[in-house]
PDB file of C-alpha atoms in Angstrom:
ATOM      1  CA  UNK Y  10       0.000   0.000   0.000  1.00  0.00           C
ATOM      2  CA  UNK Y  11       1.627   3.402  -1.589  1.00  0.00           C
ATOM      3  CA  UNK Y  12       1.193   6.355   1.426  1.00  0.00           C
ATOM      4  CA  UNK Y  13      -0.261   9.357  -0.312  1.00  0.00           C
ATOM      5  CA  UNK Y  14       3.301  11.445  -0.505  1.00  0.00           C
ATOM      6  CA  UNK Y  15       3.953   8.048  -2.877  1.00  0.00           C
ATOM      7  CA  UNK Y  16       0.742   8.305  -5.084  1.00  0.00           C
ATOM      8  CA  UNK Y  17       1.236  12.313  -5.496  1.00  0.00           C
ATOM      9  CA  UNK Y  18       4.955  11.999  -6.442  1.00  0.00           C
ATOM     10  CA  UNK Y  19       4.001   9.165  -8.964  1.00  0.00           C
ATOM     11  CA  UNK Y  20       0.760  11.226 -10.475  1.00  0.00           C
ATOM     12  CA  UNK Y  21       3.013  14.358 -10.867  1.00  0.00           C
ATOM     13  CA  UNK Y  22       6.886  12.422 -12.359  1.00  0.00           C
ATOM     14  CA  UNK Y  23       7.839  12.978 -16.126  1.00  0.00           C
ATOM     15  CA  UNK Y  24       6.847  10.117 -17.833  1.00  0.00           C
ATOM     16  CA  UNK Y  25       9.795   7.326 -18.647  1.00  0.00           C
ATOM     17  CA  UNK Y  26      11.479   6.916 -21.972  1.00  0.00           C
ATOM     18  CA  UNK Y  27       9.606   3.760 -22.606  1.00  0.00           C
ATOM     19  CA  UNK Y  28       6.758   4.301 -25.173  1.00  0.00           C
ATOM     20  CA  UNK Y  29       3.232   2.395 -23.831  1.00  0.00           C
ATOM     21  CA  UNK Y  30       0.809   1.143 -25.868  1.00  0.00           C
ATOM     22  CA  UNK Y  31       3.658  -1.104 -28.895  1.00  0.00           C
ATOM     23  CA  UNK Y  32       4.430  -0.099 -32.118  1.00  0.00           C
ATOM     24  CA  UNK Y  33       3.491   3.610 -32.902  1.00  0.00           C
ATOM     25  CA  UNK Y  34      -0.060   3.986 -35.361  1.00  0.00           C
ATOM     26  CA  UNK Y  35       0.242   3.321 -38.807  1.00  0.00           C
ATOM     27  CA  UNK Y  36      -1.834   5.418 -41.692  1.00  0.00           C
ATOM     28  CA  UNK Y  37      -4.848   3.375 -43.012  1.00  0.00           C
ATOM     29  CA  UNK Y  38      -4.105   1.709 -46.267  1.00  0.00           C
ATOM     30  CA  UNK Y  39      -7.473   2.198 -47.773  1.00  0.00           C
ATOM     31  CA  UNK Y  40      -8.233   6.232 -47.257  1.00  0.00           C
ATOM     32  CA  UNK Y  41      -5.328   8.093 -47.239  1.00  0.00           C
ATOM     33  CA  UNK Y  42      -6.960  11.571 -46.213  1.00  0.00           C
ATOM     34  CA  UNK Y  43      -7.969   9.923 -42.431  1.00  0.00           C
ATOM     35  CA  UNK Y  44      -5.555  10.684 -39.600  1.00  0.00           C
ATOM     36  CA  UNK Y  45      -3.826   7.535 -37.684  1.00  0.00           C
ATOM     37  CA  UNK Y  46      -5.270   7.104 -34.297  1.00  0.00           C
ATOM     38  CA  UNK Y  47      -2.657   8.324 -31.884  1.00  0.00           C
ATOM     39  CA  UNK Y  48      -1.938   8.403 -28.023  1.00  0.00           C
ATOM     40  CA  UNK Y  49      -2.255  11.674 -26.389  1.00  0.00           C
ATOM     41  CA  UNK Y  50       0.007  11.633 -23.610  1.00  0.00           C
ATOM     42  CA  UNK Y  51       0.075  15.457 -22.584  1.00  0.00           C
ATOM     43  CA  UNK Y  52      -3.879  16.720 -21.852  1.00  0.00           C
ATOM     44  CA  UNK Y  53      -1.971  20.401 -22.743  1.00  0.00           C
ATOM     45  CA  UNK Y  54      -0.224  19.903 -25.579  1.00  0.00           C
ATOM     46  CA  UNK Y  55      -1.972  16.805 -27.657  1.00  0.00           C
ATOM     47  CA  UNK Y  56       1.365  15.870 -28.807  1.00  0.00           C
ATOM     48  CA  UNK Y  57       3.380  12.479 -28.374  1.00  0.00           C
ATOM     49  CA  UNK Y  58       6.754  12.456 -26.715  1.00  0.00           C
ATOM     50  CA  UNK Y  59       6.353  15.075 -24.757  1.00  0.00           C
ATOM     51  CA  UNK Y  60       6.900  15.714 -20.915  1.00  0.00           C
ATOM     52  CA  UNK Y  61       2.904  15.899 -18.866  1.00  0.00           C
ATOM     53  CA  UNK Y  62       2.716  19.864 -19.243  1.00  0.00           C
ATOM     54  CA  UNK Y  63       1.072  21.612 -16.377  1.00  0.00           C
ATOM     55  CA  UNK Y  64      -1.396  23.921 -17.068  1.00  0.00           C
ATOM     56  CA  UNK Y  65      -0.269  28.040 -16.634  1.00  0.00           C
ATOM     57  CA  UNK Y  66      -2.288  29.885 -14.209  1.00  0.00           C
ATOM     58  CA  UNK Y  67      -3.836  31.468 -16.594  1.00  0.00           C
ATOM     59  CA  UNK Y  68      -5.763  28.134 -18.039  1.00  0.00           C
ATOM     60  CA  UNK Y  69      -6.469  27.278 -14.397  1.00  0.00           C
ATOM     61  CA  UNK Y  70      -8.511  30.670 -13.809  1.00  0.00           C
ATOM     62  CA  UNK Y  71     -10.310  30.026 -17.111  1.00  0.00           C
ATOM     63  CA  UNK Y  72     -10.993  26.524 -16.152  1.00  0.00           C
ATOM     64  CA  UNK Y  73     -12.231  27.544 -12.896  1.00  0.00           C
ATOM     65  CA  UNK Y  74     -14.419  30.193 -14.592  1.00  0.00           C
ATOM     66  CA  UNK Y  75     -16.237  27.596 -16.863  1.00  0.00           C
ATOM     67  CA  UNK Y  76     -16.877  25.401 -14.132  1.00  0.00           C
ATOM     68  CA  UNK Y  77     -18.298  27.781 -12.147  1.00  0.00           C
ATOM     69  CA  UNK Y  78     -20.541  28.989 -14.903  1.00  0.00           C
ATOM     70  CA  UNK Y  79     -21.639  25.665 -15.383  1.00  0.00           C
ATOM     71  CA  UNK Y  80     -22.482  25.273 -11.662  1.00  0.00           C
ATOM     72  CA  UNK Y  81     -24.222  28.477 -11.655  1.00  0.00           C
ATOM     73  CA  UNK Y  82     -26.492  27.170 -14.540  1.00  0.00           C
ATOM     74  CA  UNK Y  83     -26.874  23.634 -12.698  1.00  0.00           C
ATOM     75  CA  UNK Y  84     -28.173  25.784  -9.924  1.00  0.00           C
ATOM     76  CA  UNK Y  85     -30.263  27.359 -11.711  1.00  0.00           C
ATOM     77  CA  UNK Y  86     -31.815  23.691 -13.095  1.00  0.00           C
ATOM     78  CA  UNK Y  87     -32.104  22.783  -9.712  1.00  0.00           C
ATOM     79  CA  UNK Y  88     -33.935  25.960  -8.598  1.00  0.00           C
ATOM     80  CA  UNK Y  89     -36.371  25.073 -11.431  1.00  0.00           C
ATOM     81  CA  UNK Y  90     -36.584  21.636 -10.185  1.00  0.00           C
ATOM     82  CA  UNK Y  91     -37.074  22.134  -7.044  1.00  0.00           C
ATOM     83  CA  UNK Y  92     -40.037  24.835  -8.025  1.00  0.00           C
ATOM     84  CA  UNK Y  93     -41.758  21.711 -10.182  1.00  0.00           C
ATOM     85  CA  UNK Y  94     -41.419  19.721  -7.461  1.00  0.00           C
ATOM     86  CA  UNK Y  95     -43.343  22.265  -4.936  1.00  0.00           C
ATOM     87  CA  UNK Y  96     -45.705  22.132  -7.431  1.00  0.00           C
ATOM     88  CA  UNK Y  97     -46.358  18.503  -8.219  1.00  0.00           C
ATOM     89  CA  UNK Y  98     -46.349  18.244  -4.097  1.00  0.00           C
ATOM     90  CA  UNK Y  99     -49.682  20.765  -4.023  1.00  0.00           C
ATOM     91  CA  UNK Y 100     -51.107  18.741  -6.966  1.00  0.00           C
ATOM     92  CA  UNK Y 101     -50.711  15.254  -4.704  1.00  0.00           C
ATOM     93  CA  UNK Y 102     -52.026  17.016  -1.621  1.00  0.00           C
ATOM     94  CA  UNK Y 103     -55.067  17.919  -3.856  1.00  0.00           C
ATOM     95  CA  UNK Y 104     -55.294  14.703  -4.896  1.00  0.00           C
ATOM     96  CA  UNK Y 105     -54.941  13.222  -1.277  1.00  0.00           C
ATOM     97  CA  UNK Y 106     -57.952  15.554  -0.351  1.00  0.00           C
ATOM     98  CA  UNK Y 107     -59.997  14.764  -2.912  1.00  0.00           C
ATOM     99  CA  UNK Y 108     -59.721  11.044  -2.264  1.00  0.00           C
ATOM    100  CA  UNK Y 109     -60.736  11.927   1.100  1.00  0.00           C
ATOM    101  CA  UNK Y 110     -63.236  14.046   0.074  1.00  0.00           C
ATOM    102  CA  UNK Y 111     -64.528  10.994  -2.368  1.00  0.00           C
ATOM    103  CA  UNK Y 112     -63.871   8.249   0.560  1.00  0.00           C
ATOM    104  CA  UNK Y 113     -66.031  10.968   2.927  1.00  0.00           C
ATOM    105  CA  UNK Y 114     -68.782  11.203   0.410  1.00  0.00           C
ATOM    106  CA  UNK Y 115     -68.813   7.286  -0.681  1.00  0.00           C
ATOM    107  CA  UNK Y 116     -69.135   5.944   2.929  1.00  0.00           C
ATOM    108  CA  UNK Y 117     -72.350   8.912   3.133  1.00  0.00           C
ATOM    109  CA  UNK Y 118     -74.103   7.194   0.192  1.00  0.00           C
ATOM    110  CA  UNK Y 119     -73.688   3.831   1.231  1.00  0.00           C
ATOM    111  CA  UNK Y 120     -75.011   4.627   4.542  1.00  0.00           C
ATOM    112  CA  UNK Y 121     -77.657   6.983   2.695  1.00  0.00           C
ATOM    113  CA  UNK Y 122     -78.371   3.698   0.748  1.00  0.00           C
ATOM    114  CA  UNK Y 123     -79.142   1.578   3.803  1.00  0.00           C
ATOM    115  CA  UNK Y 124     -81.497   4.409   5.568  1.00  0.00           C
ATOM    116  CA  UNK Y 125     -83.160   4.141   2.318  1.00  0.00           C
ATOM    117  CA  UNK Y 126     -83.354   0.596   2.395  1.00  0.00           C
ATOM    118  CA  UNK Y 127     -84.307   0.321   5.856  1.00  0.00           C
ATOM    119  CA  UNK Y 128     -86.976   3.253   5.142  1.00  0.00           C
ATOM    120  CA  UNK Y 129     -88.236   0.679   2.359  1.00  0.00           C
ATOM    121  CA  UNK Y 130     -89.152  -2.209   3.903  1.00  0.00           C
ATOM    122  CA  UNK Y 131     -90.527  -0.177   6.898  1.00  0.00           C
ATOM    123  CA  UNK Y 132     -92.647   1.118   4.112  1.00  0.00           C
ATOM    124  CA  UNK Y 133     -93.322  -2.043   2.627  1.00  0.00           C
ATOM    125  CA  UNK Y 134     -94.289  -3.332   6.433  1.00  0.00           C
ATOM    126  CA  UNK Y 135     -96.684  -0.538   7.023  1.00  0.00           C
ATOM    127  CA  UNK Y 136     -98.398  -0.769   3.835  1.00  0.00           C
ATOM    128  CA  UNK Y 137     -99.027  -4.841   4.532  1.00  0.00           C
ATOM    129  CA  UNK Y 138    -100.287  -3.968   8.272  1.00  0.00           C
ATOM    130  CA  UNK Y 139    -102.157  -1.158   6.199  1.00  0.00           C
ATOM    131  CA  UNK Y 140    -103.624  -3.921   3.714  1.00  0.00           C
ATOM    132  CA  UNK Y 141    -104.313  -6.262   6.462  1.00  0.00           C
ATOM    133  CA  UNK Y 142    -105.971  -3.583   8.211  1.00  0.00           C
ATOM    134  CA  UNK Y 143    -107.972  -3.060   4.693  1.00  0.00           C
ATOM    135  CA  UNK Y 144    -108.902  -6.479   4.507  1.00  0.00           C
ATOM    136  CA  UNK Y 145    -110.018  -6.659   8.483  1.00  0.00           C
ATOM    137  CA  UNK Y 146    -112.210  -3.914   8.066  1.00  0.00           C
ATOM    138  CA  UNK Y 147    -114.114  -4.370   4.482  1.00  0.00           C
ATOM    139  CA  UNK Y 148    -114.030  -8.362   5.754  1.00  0.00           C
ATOM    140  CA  UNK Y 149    -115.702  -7.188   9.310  1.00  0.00           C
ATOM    141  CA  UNK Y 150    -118.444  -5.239   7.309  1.00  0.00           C
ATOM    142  CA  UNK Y 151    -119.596  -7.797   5.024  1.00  0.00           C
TER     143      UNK Y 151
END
């Protein structure tokens, strides 16, 4: 296990003489207008053989300004994000009332439904005591 004094020292050391990657890239036969695919070893200066260039200050600061720009417009994507979410909450909280509100109003109609029913056959009972009272009387005055 490489200490971290190792790892930066090892990130930051010229590269060695020895060429990685084999024999170096060979032209295409077929189209002779197309580039040879290459190795870039040096981010600065895209060319081979050369030492790992660091970067001048000035790049740094430019860097630095892009990716700050481009946190300052993943900000603002959040900000809208976060105001879409806000609204999708108030649309589920609507929702969640009106479920309630639906629940609330279903369990009223069934119970309205067995009043009703209730009221029905206690309808249906008085009219037979009513007919049987019918029947008593007209039979009583024959």
């Amino acid at each position: 296990m490489q200490s971290i004094d190792q790892l930066l020292a090892s990130a930051f050391a010229a590269p060695s003489g020895k060429r990685r990657g084999g024999d170096p890239p060979k032209k295409p036969e077929g189209n002779p207008g197309k580039k040879a695919r290459h190795d870039v070893r040096c981010y600065h200066c895209h060319k081979l053989g050369q030492n790992m260039a660091m970067p001048q200050a000035e790049e740094v600061s430019g860097r630095v300004g892009q990716v700050e720009g481009r946190l300052d417009r993943l900000e603002g994507r959040l900000d809208r994000f976060e105001g879409r979410l806000d609204r999708l909450e108030g649309v589920v909280q609507e929702l969640v009332a009106w479920t309630r509100n639906f629940d609330a109003a279903a369990a009223a109609a069934v119970a309205a439904e067995a009043d009703a029913e209730a009221a029905a056959a206690e309808a249906a009972a008085t009219a037979a005591e009513a007919r049987a009272a019918a029947a008593a009387a007209t039979g009583n005055e024959d």
